[in-house]
Coordinates of C-alpha atoms in Angstrom, one line a residue:
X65 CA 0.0 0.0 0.0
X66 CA 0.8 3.7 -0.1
X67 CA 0.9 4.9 2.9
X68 CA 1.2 9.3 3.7
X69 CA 2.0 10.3 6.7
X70 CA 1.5 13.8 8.5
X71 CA 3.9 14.7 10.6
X72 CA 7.6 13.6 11.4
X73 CA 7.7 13.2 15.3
X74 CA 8.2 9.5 17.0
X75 CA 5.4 8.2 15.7
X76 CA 5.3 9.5 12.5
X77 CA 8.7 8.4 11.5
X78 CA 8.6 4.7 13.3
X79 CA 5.4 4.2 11.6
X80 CA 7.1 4.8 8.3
X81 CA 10.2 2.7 9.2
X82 CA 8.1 -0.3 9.8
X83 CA 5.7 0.4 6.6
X84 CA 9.0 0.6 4.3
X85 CA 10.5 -2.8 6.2
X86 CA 7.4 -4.8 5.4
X87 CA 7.2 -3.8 1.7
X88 CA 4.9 -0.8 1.4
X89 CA 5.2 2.5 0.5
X90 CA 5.5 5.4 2.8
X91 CA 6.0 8.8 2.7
X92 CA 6.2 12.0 5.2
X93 CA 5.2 15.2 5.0
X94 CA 6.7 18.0 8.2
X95 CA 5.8 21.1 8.7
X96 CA 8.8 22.1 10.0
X97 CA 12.1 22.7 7.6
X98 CA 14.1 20.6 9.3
X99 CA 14.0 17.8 12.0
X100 CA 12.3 18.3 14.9
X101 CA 15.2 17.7 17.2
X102 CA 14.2 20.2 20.1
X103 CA 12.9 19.1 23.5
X104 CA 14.4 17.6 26.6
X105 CA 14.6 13.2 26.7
X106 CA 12.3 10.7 26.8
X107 CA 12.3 6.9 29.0
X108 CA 12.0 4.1 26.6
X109 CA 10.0 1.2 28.5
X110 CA 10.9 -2.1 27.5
X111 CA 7.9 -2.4 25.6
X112 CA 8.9 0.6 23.0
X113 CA 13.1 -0.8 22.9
X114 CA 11.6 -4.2 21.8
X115 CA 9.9 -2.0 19.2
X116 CA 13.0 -0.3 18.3
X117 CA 14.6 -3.4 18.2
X118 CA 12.6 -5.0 15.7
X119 CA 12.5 -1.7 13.4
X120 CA 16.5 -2.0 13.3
X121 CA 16.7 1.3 15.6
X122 CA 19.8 0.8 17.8
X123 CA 18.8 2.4 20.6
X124 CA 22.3 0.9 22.3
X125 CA 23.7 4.1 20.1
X126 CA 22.0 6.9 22.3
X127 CA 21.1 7.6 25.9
X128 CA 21.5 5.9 29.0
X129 CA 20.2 2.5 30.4
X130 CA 18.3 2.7 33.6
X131 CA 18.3 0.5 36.5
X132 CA 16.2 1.7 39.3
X133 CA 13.3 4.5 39.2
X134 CA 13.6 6.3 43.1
X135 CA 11.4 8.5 45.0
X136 CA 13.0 11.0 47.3
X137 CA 11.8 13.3 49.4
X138 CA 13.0 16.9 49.1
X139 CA 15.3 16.7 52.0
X140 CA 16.8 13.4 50.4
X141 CA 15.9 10.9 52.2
X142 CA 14.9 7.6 49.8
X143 CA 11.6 6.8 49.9
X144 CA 11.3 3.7 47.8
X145 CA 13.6 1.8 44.9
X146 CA 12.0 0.5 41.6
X147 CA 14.3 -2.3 40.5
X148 CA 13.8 -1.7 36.2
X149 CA 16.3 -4.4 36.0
X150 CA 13.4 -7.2 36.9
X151 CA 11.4 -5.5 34.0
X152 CA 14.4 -6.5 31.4
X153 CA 14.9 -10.1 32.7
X154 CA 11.4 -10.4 32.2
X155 CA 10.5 -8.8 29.2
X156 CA 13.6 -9.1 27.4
X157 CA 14.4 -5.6 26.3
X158 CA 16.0 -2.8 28.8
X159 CA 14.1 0.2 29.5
X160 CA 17.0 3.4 28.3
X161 CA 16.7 7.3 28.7
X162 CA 17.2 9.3 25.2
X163 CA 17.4 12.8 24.1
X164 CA 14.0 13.8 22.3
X165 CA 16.5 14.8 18.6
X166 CA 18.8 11.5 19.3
X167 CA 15.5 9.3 18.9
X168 CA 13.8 11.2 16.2
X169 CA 17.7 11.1 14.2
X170 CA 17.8 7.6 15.0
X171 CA 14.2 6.9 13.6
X172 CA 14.6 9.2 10.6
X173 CA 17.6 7.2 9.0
X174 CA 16.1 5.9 5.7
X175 CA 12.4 7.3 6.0
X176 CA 11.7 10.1 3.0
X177 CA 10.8 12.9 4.4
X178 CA 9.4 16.1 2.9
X179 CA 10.2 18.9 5.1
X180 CA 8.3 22.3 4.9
X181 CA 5.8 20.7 3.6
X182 CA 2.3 22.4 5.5
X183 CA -1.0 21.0 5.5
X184 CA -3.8 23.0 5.1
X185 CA -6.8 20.6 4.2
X186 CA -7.5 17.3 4.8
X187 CA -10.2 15.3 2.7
X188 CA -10.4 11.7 5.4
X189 CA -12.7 10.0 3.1
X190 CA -9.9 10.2 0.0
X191 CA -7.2 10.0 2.5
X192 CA -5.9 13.5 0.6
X193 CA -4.2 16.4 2.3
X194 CA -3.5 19.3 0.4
X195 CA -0.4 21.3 1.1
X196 CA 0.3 24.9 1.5
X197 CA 2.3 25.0 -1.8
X198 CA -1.1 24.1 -3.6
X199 CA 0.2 20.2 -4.4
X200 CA -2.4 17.7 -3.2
X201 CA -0.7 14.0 -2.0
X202 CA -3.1 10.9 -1.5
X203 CA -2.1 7.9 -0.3
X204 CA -4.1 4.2 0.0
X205 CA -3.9 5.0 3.4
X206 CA -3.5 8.9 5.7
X207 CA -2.3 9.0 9.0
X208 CA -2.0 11.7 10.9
X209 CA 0.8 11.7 13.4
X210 CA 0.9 15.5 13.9
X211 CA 1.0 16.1 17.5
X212 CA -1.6 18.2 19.8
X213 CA -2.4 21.0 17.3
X214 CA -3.1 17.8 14.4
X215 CA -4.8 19.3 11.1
X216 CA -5.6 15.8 10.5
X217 CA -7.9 15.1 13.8
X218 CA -9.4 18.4 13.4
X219 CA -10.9 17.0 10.0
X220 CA -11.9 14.1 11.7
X221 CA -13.4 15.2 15.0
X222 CA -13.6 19.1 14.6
X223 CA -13.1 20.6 18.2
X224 CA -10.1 20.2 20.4
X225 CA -11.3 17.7 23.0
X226 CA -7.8 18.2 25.1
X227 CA -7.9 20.6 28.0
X228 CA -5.7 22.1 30.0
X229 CA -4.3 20.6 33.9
X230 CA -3.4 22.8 36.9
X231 CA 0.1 21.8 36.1
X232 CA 3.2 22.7 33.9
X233 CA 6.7 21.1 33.7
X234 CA 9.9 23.5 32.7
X235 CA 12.8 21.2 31.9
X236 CA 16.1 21.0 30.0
X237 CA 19.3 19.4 30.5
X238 CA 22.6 20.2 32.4
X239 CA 26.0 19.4 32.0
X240 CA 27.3 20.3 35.7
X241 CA 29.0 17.5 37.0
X242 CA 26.0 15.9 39.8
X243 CA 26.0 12.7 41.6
X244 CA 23.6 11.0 39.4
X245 CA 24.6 12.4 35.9
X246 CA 27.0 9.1 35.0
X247 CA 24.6 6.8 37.1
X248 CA 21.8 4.1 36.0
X249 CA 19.1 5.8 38.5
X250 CA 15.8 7.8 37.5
X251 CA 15.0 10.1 40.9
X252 CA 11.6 11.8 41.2
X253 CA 12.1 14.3 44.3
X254 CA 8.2 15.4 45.6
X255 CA 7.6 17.9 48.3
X256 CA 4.5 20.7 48.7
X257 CA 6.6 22.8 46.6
X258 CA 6.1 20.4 43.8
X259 CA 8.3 17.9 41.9
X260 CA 11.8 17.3 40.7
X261 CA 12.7 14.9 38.4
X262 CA 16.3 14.0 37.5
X263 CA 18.0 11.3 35.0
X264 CA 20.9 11.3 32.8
X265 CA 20.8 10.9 29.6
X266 CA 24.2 10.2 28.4
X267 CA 27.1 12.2 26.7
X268 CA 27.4 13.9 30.4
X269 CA 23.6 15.2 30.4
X270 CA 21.2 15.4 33.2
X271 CA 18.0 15.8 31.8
X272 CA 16.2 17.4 35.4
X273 CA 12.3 19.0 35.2
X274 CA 10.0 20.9 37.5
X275 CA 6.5 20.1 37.9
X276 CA 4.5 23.1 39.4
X277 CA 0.9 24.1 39.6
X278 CA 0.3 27.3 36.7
X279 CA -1.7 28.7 34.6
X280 CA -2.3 31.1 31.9
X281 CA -1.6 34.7 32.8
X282 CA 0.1 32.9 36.5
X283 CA 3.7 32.5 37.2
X284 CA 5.7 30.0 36.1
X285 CA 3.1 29.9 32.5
X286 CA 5.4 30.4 29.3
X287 CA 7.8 33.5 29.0
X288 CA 7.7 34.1 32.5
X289 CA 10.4 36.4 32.8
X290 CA 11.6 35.4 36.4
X291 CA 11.6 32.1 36.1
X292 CA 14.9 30.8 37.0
X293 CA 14.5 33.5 40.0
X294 CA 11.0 32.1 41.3
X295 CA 12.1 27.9 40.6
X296 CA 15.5 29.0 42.8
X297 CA 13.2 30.4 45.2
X298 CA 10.6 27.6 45.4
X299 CA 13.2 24.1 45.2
X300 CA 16.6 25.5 45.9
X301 CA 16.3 24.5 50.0
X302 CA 16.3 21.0 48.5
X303 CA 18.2 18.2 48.4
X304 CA 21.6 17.9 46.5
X305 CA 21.7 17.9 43.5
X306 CA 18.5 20.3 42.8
X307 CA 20.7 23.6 43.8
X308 CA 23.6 22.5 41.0
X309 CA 20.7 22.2 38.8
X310 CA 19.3 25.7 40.0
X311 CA 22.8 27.3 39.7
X312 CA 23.2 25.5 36.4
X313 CA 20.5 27.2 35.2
X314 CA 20.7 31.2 36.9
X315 CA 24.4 31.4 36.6
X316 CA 25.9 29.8 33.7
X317 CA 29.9 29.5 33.8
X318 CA 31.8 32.2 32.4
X319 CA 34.1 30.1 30.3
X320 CA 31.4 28.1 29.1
X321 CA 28.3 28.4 26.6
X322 CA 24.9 29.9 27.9
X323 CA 22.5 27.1 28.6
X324 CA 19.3 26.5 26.7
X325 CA 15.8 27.9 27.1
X326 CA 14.2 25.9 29.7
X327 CA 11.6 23.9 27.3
X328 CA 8.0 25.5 28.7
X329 CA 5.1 21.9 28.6
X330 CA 1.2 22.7 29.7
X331 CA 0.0 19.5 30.5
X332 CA -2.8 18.5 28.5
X333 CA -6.0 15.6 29.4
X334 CA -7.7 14.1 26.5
X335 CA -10.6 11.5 26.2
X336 CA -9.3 8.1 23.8
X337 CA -12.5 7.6 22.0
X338 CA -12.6 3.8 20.8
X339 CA -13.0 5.3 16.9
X340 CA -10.2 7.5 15.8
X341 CA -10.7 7.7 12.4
X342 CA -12.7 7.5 9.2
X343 CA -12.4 5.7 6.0
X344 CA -8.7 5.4 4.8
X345 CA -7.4 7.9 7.9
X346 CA -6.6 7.2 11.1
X347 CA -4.1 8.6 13.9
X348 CA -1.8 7.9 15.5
X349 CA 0.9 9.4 18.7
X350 CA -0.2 13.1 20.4
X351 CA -2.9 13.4 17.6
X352 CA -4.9 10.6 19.1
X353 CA -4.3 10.4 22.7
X354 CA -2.6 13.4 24.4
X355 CA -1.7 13.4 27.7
X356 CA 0.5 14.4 30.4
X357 CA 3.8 13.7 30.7
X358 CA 3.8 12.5 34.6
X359 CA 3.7 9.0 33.8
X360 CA 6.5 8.7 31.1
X361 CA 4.1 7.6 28.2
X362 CA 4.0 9.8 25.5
X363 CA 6.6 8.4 23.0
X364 CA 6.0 5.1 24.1
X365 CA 2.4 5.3 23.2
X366 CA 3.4 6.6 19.8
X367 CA 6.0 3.6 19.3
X368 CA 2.9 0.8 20.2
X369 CA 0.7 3.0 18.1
X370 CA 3.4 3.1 15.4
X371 CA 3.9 -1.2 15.9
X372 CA 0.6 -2.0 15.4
X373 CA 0.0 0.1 12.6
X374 CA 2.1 -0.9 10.5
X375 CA 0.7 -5.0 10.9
X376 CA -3.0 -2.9 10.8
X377 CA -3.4 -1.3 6.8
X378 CA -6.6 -3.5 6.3
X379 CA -8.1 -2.9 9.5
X380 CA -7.7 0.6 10.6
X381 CA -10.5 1.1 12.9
X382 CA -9.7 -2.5 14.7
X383 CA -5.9 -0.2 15.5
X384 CA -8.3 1.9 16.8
X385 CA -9.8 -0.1 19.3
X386 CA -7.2 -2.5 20.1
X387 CA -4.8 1.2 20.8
X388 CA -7.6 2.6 22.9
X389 CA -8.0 -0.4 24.6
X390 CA -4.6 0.2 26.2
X391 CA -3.5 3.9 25.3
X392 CA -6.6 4.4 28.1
X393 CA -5.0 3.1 31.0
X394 CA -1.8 5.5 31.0
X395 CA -3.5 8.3 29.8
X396 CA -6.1 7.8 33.0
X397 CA -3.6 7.6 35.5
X398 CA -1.8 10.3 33.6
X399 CA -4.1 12.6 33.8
X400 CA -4.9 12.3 37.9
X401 CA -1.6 14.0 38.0
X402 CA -0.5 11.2 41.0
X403 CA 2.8 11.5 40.4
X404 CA 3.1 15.4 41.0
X405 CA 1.4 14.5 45.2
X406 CA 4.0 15.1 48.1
X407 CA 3.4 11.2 49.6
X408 CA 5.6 10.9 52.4
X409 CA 4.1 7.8 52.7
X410 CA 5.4 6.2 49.8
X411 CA 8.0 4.9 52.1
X412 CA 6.4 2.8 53.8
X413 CA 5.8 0.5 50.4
X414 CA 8.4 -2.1 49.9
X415 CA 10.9 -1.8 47.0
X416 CA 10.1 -5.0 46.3
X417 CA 6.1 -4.6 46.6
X418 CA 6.6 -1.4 44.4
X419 CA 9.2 -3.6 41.7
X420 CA 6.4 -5.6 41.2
X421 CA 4.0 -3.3 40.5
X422 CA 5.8 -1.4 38.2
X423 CA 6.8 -4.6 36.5
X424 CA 3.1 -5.6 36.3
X425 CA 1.9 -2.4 35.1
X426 CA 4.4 -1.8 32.2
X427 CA 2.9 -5.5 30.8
X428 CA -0.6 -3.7 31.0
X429 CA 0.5 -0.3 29.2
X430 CA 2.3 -1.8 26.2
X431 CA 0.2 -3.8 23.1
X432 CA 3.8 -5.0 22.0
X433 CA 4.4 -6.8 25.3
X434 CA 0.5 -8.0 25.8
X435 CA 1.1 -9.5 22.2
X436 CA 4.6 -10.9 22.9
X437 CA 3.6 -12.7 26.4

């Protein structure tokens, strides 16, 4: 079949990957002029590195591979130990840490992609989208993988049905020498302030975020000119290494380059309707299931959505179902915002209680380990 493709994020470009390896063709249209490398690091479960693993990704080139997800408190003191380890014996594929671009280059080896390429109308019954240079493309099949803002869905469902959360997450990476920045450990720091998160992310990055309560027009919302001043204020009493991070960020070494733009994320809640799609076009990634970040899910949603897809041309709308079966159940939890509670009593669960939850639970959020096991 010929297969087009909107958009060239994760799922966009693993989708095409797998098309072109079973024998279809497969082509990409971005927006953007060039790839969309920008952003902070994602965690690859083992569900989404078995994917990579079959699409001839090596994901052993980039990022880090984790061994234990910790919660501390913001004084320090560790509160419980997820072995991920037990999750690779049993699953068979490790669960690794990657920059955002490193993914998207690795996944983009290969795929034909037309960059700048705009899509101002989408006709789902002809699988057709018109571009903004006037040329129409058609494909057997349209998918549009084309994140939050998708042109695609909005031809398929009209409104946005994605609202906003009371929370926001600033994050970027640092290359200050910390504790944890050569380690194997994920730490998520919670206190009333609100949350740290910290993992490294290889090539002597710490990939670190803040989770705090905003809102439009509110501080900490997007541009907020004092926010390394009010983040300093709010977290930098905590535990080591959050104040490295903080200094990191307000008072950048003399000899060395500026750092980055923190990257600014609203978190977003969106009902998985069981039907995606109509005729030859479906979804797939952000476009059909947004949700926050706080449970690690959103590229690995897009990789399972990507898997499937690829084994579903004749049968889009069983995809559908058989996605939003399981796409349901981290988006859910996702979207209570659990993670971002203080919980002091967290540590009262047992590491190995908690090892085989998490263990458990990552069985129950992938399609490509439910279909594997």
């Amino acid at each position: 079949m010929r297969v087009t493709v909107v958009g060239a994020g994760v799922a966009g470009l693993a989708l095409a990957r797998g098309l072109l390896a079973a024998g279809h063709d497969a082509e990409v249209y971005e927006e953007s002029p060039e790839p969309r490398t920008a952003g902070g690091s994602v965690t690859l479960w083992p569900g989404s590195t078995g994917i990579l693993e079959e699409l001839k990704a090596d994901h052993g080139r980039v990022g880090r591979r984790l061994e234990t997800l910790e919660s501390w408190s913001s004084d320090g003191r560790r509160l419980v130990t997820v072995d991920l380890t037990a999750a690779e014996r049993k699953y068979g594929h490790p669960t690794v840490h990657v920059a955002r671009g490193e993914l998207v280059e690795l996944l983009a080896e290969g795929v034909p992609v037309t960059y700048g390429a705009r899509v101002e109308h989408v006709d789902p019954g002809r699988a057709e989208a018109r571009l903004a240079d006037g040329t129409t493309v058609r494909g057997d099949v349209l998918v549009g993988a084309d994140g939050r803002r998708s042109v695609v869905r909005a031809a398929l469902w009209g409104e946005d049905r994605a609202e906003l959360t009371p929370w926001v997450t600033w994050q970027g990476f640092t290359t200050a020498p910390t504790s944890l920045t050569g380690g194997g450990a994920a730490v998520m720091m919670a206190g009333l302030a609100g949350l740290c998160g910290l993992i490294p992310a290889g090539e002597g990055r710490l990939l670190w975020w803040f989770d705090v309560r905003s809102a439009p027009g509110e501080p900490f919302w997007a541009d907020d000119p004092r926010l390394a001043e009010r983040l300093r204020e709010r977290f930098g009493g905590w535990a080591d290494p959050v104040p490295a991070v903080l200094d990191s960020l307000v008072a950048p070494s003399p000899a060395g380059p500026a750092p980055a733009a923190p990257d600014f994320f609203p978190h977003h809640r969106q009902p998985i309707p069981e039907v995606w799609g109509r005729g030859p076009t479906t979804l797939a990634g952000d476009a059909a299931h947004t949700m926050p970040p706080t449970m690690a899910q959103g590229a690995n949603q897009a990789l399972e959505d990507a898997w499937l897809l690829a084994r579903s041309l004749d049968d889009l709308r069983g995809y559908e179902r058989a996605r939003a079966r399981v796409a349901r159940r981290p988006a859910r939890l996702a979207a209570t915002e659990l993670t971002e509670m203080h919980r002091p009593a967290a540590g009262l669960i047992p590491d190995r209680l908690a090892t085989w939850l998490n263990t458990a639970w990552l069985r129950r959020a992938s399609t490509y380990l439910l279909t594997a096991s």
